[in-house]
CSV table of C-alpha atoms and ligand atoms in Angstrom, one decimal:
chain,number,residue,atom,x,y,z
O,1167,UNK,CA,-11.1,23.6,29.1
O,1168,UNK,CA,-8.0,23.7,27.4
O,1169,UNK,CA,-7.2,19.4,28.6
O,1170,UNK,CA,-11.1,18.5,27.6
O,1171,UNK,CA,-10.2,20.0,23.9
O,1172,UNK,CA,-6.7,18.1,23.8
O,1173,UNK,CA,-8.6,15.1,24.9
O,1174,UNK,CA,-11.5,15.2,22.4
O,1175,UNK,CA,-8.6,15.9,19.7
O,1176,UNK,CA,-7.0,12.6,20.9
O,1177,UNK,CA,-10.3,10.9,21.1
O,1178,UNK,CA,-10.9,11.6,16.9
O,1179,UNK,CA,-7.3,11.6,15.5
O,1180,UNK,CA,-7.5,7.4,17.8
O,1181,UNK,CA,-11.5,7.3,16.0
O,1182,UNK,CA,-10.7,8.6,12.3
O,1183,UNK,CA,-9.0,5.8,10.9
O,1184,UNK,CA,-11.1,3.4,12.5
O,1185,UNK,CA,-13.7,4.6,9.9
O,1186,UNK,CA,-14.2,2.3,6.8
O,1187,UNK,CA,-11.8,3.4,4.6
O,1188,UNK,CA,-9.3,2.0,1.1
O,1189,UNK,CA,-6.2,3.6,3.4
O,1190,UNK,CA,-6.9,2.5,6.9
O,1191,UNK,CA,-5.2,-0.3,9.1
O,1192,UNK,CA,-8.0,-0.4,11.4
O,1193,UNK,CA,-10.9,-1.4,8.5
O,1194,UNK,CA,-9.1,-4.8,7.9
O,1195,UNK,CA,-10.0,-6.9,4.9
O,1196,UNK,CA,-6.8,-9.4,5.0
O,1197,UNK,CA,-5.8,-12.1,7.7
O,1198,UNK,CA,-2.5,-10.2,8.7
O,1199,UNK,CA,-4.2,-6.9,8.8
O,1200,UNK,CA,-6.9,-8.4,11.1
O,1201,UNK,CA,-4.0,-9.7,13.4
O,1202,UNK,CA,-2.6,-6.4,13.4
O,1203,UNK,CA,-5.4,-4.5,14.2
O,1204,UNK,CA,-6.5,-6.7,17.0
O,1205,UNK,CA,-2.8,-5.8,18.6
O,1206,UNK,CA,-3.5,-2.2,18.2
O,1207,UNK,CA,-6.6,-2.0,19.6
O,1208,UNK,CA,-5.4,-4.1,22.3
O,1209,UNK,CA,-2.4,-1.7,23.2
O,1210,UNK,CA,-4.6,1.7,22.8
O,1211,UNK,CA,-6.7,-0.3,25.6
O,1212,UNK,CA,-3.8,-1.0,27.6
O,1213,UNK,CA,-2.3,2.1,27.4
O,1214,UNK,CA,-5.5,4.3,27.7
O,1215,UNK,CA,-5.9,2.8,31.1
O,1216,UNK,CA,-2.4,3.5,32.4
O,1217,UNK,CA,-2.3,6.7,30.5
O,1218,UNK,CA,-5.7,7.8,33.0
O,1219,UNK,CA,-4.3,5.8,36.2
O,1220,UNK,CA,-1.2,7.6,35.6
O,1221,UNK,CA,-2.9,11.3,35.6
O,1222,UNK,CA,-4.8,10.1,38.7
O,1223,UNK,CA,-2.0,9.3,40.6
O,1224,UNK,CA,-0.3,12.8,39.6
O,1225,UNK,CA,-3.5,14.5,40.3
O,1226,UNK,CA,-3.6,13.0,43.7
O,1227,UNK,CA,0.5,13.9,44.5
O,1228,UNK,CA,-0.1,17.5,43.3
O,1229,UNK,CA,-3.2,17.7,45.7
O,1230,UNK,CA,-1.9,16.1,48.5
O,1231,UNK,CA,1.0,17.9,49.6
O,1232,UNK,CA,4.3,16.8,51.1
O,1233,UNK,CA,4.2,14.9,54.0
O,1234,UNK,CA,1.0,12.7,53.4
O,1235,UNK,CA,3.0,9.5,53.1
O,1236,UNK,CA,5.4,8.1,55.5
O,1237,UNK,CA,8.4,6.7,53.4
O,1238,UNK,CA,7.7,2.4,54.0
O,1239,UNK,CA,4.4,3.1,52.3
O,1240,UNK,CA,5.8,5.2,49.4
O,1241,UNK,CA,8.5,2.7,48.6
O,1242,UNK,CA,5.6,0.1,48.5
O,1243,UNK,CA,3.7,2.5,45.9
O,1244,UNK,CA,6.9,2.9,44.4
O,1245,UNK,CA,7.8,-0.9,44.0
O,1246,UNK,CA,3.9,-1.8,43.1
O,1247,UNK,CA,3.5,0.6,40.5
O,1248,UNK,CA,6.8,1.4,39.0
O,1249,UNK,CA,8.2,-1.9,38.6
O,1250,UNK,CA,6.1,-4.9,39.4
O,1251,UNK,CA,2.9,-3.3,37.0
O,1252,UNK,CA,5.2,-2.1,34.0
O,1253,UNK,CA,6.9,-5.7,34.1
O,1254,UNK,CA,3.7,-7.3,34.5
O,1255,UNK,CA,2.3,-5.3,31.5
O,1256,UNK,CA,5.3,-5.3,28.9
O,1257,UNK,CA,5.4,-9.1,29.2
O,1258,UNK,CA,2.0,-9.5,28.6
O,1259,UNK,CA,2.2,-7.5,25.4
O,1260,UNK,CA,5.4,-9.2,24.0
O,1261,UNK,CA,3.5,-12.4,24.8
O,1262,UNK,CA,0.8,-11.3,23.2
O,1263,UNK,CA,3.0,-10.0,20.2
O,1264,UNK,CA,5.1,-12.4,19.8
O,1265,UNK,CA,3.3,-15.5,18.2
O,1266,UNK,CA,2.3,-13.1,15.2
O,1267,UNK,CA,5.9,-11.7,14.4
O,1268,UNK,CA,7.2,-15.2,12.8
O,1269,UNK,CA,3.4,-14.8,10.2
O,1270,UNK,CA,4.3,-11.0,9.5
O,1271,UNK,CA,8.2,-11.9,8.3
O,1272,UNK,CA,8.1,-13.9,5.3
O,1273,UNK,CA,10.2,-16.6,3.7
O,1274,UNK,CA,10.2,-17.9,-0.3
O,1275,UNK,CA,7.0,-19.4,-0.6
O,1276,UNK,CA,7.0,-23.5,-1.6
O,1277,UNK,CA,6.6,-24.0,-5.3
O,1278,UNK,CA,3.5,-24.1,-6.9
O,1279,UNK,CA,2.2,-21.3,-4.8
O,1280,UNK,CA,0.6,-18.8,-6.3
O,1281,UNK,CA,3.2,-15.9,-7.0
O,1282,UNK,CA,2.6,-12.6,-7.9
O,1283,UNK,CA,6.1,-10.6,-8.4
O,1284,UNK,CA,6.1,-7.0,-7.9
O,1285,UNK,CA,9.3,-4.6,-8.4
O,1286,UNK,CA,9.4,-0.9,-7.1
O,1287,UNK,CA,10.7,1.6,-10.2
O,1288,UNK,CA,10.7,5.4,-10.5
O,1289,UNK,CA,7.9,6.0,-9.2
O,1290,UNK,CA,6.0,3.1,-10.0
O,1291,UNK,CA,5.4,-0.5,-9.9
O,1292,UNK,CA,6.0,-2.9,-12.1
O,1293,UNK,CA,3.6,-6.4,-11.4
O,1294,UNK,CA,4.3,-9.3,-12.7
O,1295,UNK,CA,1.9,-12.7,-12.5
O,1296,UNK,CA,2.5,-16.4,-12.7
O,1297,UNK,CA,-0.2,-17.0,-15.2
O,1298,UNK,CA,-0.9,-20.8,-16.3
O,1299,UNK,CA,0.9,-20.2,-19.5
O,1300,UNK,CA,3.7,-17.9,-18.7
O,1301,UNK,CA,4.7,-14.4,-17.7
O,1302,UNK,CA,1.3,-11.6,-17.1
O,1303,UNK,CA,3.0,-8.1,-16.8
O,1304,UNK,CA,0.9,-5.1,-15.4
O,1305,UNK,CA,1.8,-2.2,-13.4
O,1306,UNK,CA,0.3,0.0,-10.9
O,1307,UNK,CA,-2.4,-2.1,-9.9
O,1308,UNK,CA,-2.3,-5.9,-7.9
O,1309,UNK,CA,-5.6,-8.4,-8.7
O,1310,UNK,CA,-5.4,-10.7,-6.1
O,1311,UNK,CA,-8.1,-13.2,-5.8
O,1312,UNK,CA,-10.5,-13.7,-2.3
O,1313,UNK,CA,-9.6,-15.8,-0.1
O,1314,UNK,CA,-6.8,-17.1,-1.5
O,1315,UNK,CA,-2.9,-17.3,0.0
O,1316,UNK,CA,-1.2,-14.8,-2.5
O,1317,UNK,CA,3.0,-14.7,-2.1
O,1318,UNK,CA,3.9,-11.5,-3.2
O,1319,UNK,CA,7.7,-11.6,-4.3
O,1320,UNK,CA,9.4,-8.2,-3.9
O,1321,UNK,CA,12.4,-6.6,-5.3
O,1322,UNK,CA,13.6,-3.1,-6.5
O,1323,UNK,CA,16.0,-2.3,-9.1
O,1324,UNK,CA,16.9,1.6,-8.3
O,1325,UNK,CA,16.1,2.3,-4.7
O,1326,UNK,CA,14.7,0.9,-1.1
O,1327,UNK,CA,10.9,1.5,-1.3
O,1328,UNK,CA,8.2,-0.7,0.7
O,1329,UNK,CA,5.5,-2.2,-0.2
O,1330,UNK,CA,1.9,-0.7,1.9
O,1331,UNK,CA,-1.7,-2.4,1.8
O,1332,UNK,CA,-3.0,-1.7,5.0
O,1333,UNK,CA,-6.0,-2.6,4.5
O,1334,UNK,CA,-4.7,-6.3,4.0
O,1335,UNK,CA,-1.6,-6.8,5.5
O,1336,UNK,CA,1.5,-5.1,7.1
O,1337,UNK,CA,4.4,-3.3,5.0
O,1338,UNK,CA,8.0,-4.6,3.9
O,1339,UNK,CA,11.0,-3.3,2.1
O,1340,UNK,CA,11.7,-3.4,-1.3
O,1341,UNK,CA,15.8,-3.9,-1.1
O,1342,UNK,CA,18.2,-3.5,-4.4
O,1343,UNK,CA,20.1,-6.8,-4.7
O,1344,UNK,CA,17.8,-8.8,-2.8
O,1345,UNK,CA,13.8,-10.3,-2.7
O,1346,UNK,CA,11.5,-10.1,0.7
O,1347,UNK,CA,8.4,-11.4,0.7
O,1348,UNK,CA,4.7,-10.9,1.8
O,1349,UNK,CA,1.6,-13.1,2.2
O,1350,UNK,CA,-1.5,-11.5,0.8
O,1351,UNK,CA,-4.7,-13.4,2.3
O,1352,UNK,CA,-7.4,-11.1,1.4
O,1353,UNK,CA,-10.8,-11.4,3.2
O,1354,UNK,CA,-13.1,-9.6,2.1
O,1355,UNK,CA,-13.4,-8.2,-2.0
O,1356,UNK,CA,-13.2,-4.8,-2.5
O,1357,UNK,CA,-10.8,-2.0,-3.6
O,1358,UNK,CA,-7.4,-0.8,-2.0
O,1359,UNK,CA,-5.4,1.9,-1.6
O,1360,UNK,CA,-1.7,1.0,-1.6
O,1361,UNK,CA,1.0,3.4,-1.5
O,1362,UNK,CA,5.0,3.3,-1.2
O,1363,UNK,CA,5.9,3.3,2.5
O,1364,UNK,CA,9.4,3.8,2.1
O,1365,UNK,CA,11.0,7.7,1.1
O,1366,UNK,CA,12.0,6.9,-2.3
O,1367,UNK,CA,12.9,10.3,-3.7
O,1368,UNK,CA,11.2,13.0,-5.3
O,1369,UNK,CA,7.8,12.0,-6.1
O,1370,UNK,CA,7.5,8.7,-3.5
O,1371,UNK,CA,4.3,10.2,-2.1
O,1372,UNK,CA,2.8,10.0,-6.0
O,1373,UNK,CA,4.1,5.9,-5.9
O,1374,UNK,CA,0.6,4.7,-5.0
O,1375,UNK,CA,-1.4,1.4,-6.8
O,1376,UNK,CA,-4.8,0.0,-6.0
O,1377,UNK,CA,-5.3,-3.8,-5.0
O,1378,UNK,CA,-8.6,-5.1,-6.3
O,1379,UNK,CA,-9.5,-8.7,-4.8
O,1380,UNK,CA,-12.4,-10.2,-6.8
O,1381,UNK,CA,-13.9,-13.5,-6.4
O,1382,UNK,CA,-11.9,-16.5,-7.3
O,1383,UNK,CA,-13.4,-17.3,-10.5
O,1384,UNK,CA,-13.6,-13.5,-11.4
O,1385,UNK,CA,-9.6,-13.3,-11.2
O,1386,UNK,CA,-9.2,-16.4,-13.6
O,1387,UNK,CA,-11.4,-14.9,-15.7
O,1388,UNK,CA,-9.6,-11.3,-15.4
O,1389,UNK,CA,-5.7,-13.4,-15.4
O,1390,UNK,CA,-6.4,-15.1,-18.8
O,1391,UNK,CA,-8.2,-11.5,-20.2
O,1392,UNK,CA,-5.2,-10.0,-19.1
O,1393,UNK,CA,-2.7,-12.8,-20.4
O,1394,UNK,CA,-4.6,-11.7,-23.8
O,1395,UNK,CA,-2.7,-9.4,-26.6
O,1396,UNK,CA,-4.3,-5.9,-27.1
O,1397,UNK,CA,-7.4,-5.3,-28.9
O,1398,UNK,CA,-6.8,-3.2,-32.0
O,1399,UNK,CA,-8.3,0.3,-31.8
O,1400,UNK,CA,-11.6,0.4,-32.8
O,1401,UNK,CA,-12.4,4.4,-33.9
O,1402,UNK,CA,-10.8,6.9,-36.3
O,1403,UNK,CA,-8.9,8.4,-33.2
O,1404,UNK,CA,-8.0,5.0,-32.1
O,1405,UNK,CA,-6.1,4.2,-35.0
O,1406,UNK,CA,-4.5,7.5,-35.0
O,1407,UNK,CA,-3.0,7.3,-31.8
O,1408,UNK,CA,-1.7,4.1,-32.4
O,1409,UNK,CA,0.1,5.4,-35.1
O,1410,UNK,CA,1.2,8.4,-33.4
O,1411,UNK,CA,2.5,5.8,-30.4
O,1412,UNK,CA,4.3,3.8,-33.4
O,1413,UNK,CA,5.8,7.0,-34.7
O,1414,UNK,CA,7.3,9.0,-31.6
O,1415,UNK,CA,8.6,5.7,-30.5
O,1416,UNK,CA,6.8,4.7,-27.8
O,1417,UNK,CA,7.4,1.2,-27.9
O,1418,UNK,CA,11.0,2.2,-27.0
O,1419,UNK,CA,10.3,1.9,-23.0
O,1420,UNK,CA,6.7,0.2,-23.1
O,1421,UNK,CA,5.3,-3.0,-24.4
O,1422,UNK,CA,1.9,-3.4,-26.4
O,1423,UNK,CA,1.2,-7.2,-26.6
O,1424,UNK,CA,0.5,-8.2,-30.1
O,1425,UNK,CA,2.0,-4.8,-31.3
O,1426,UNK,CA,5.8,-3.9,-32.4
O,1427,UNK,CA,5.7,-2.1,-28.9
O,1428,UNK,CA,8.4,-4.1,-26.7
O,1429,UNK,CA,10.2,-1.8,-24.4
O,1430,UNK,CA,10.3,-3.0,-21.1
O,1431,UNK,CA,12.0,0.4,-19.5
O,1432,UNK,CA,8.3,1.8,-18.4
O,1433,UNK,CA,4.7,0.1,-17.6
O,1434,UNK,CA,3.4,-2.6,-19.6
O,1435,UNK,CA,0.5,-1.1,-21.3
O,1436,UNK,CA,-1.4,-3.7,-23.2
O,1437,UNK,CA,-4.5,-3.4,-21.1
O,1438,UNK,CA,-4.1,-0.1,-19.8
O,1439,UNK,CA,-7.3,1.4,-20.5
O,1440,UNK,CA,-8.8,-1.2,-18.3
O,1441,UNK,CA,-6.6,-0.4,-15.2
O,1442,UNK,CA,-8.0,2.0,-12.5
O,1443,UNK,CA,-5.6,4.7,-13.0
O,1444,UNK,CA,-2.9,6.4,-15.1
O,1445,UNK,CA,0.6,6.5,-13.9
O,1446,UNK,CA,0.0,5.0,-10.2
O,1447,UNK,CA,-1.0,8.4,-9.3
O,1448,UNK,CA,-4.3,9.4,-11.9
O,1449,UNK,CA,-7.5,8.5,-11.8
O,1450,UNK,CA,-9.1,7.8,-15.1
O,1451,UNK,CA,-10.2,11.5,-16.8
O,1452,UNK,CA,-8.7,12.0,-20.3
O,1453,UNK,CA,-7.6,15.7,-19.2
O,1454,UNK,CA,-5.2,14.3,-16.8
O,1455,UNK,CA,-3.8,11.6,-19.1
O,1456,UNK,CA,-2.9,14.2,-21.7
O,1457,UNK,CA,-1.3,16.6,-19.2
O,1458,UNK,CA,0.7,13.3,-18.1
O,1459,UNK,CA,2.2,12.8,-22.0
O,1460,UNK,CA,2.6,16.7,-22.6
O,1461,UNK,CA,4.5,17.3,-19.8
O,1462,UNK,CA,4.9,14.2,-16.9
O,1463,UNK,CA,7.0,16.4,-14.5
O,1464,UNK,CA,3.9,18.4,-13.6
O,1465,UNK,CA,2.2,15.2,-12.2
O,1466,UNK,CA,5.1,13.3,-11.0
O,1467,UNK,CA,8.4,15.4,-10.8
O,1468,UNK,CA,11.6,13.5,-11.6
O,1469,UNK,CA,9.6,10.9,-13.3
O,1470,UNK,CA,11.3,8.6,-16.2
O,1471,UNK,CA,8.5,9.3,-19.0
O,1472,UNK,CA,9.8,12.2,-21.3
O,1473,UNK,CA,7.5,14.6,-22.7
O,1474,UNK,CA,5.6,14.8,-25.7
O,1475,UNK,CA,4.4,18.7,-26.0
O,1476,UNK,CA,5.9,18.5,-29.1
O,1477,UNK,CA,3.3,16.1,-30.5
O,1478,UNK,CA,1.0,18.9,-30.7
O,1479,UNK,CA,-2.5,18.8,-29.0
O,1480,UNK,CA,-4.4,16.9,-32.0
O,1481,UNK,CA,-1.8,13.6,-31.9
O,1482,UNK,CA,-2.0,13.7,-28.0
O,1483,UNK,CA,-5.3,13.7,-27.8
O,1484,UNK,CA,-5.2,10.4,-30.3
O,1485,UNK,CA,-2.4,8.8,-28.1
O,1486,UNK,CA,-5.1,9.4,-25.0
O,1487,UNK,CA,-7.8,8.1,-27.0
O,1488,UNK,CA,-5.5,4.7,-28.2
O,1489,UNK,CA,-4.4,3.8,-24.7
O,1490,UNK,CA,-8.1,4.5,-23.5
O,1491,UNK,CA,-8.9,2.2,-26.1
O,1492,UNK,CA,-6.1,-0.6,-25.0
O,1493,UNK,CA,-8.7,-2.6,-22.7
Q,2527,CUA,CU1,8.9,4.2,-3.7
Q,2527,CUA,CU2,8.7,5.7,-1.8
């Protein structure tokens, strides 16, 4: 009773992934994720069947009592299944494994491929594209477009983090002092999850982004929306939040294009309001926003962003509104 339980418990936590999900390496949606789940499922079938040849063979030898065997035929058995089958097997898989490592490790892509740069920062991630007329900063969020070869160019200023879609493709460091790199070929649109794969301190399981791939033209459409300066607020509460944002010196750490606003120490905020989520770790709901400016250490401990309870709920509720508005 109690090995049927611990083998349906094997049986869902090997099935649970496998269901269609933003987080899971198994419901691929890029070429190298595809490679890579093709190799798992390759090596759970492999190893499920020595896994249950293995328990029959110790079944039997608990069964059969000493003596069964005379000793010619158990160094046969011995030589046949503990050296000639695992040698047999482990070169298969390496063979199997090997023509994939040279796509997964990635060097500088030639020019005029299409670069999208992203830095890990406490905790968040600053992404940079290669837009036909310059520099498009973002942050917590990649755009990639389908179909296309994307180089991802990585770096990290503070800390090692790593870089995680595994919905598209595998994960890779993010080194101070020096750039890795990562092919992105999505295959499918959609949304997904990324996260930091990479202990980073504190709050490195709160260093997530989202990847949305849209259709080719969407993304050039999106890019030069994106390349755009910020639309001026367009309600009473709007414009009171900008002012508040002017006041307690915002613009210090984050850049509003087409504002005064040209810190460069936290996110790029121009289009914020049109991002998925607040801080790599929200979702969009004006509550949460506000918490995040009165007091960011109860969403993201250790965090960079300093708080603003001292605004007072009225102004705060402005600044929310403003950045909602920034689209
Ligand atoms: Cu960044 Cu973990």
């Amino acid at each position: 009773m109690r090995s049927t339980s611990a083998l349906a418990v094997v049986i869902l936590t090997l099935a649970t992934p496998a269901v269609a999900a933003p987080l899971s390496a198994l419901d691929p949606a890029g070429r190298d994720a595809t490679v890579i789940a093709a190799l798992f499922w390759w090596m759970a079938v492999v190893s499920a069947v020595v896994w249950v040849a293995a328990l029959a063979l110790l079944f039997y030898c608990v069964r059969a009592g000493t003596g069964t065997w005379r000793r010619p035929r158990a160094d046969r058995l011995i030589f046949w299944a503990g050296l000639v089958v695992p040698t047999v097997l482990l070169t298969a898989w390496l063979v199997r494994a090997l023509p994939h490592v040279g796509g997964v490790v990635d060097t500088p892509p030639a020019a005029g491929a299409f670069r999208v740069h992203v830095t890990g920062e406490q905790w968040w991630w600053r992404v940079r594209y290669e837009g036909p007329d310059g520099v498009v900063e973002s942050a917590n969020e990649v755009r990639l477009p389908l179909g296309r070869t994307t180089h991802v160019v990585l770096d990290s200023d503070n800390v090692i983090h790593a870089f995680w879609v595994p919905s598209l493709a595998g994960k890779i460091d993010m080194i101070p002092g020096r750039t890795t790199y990562l092919t992105l070929e999505p295959t499918r649109a959609g949304t997904f999850r990324g996260v930091c794969a990479e202990y980073c301190g504190t709050s490195h399981a709160r260093m997530t982004f989202d990847v949305v791939v849209l259709a080719p033209d969407d993304f050039e459409r999106w890019l030069i929306a994106e390349a755009g300066p910020a639309r001026a607020p367009e309600t009473a509460l709007g414009r009171a939040g900008a002012a508040a944002f002017a006041d307690s010196g915002c613009g210090g750490c984050h850049t509003v294009r087409g504002t005064p606003a040209a810190g460069v120490i936290g996110p790029d905020l121009t289009h914020v309001g049109a991002r998925r989520g607040d801080a790599s770790v929200l979702p969009h709901a004006n509550d949460d926003l506000e918490v995040w400016l009165r007091q960011p250490d109860l969403v993201k401990p250790g965090a960079l962003m300093p708080p603003f309870a001292a605004l007072g709920a009225p102004r705060l509720q402005a600044l929310v509104s403003y950045l909602r508005e920034l689209r």
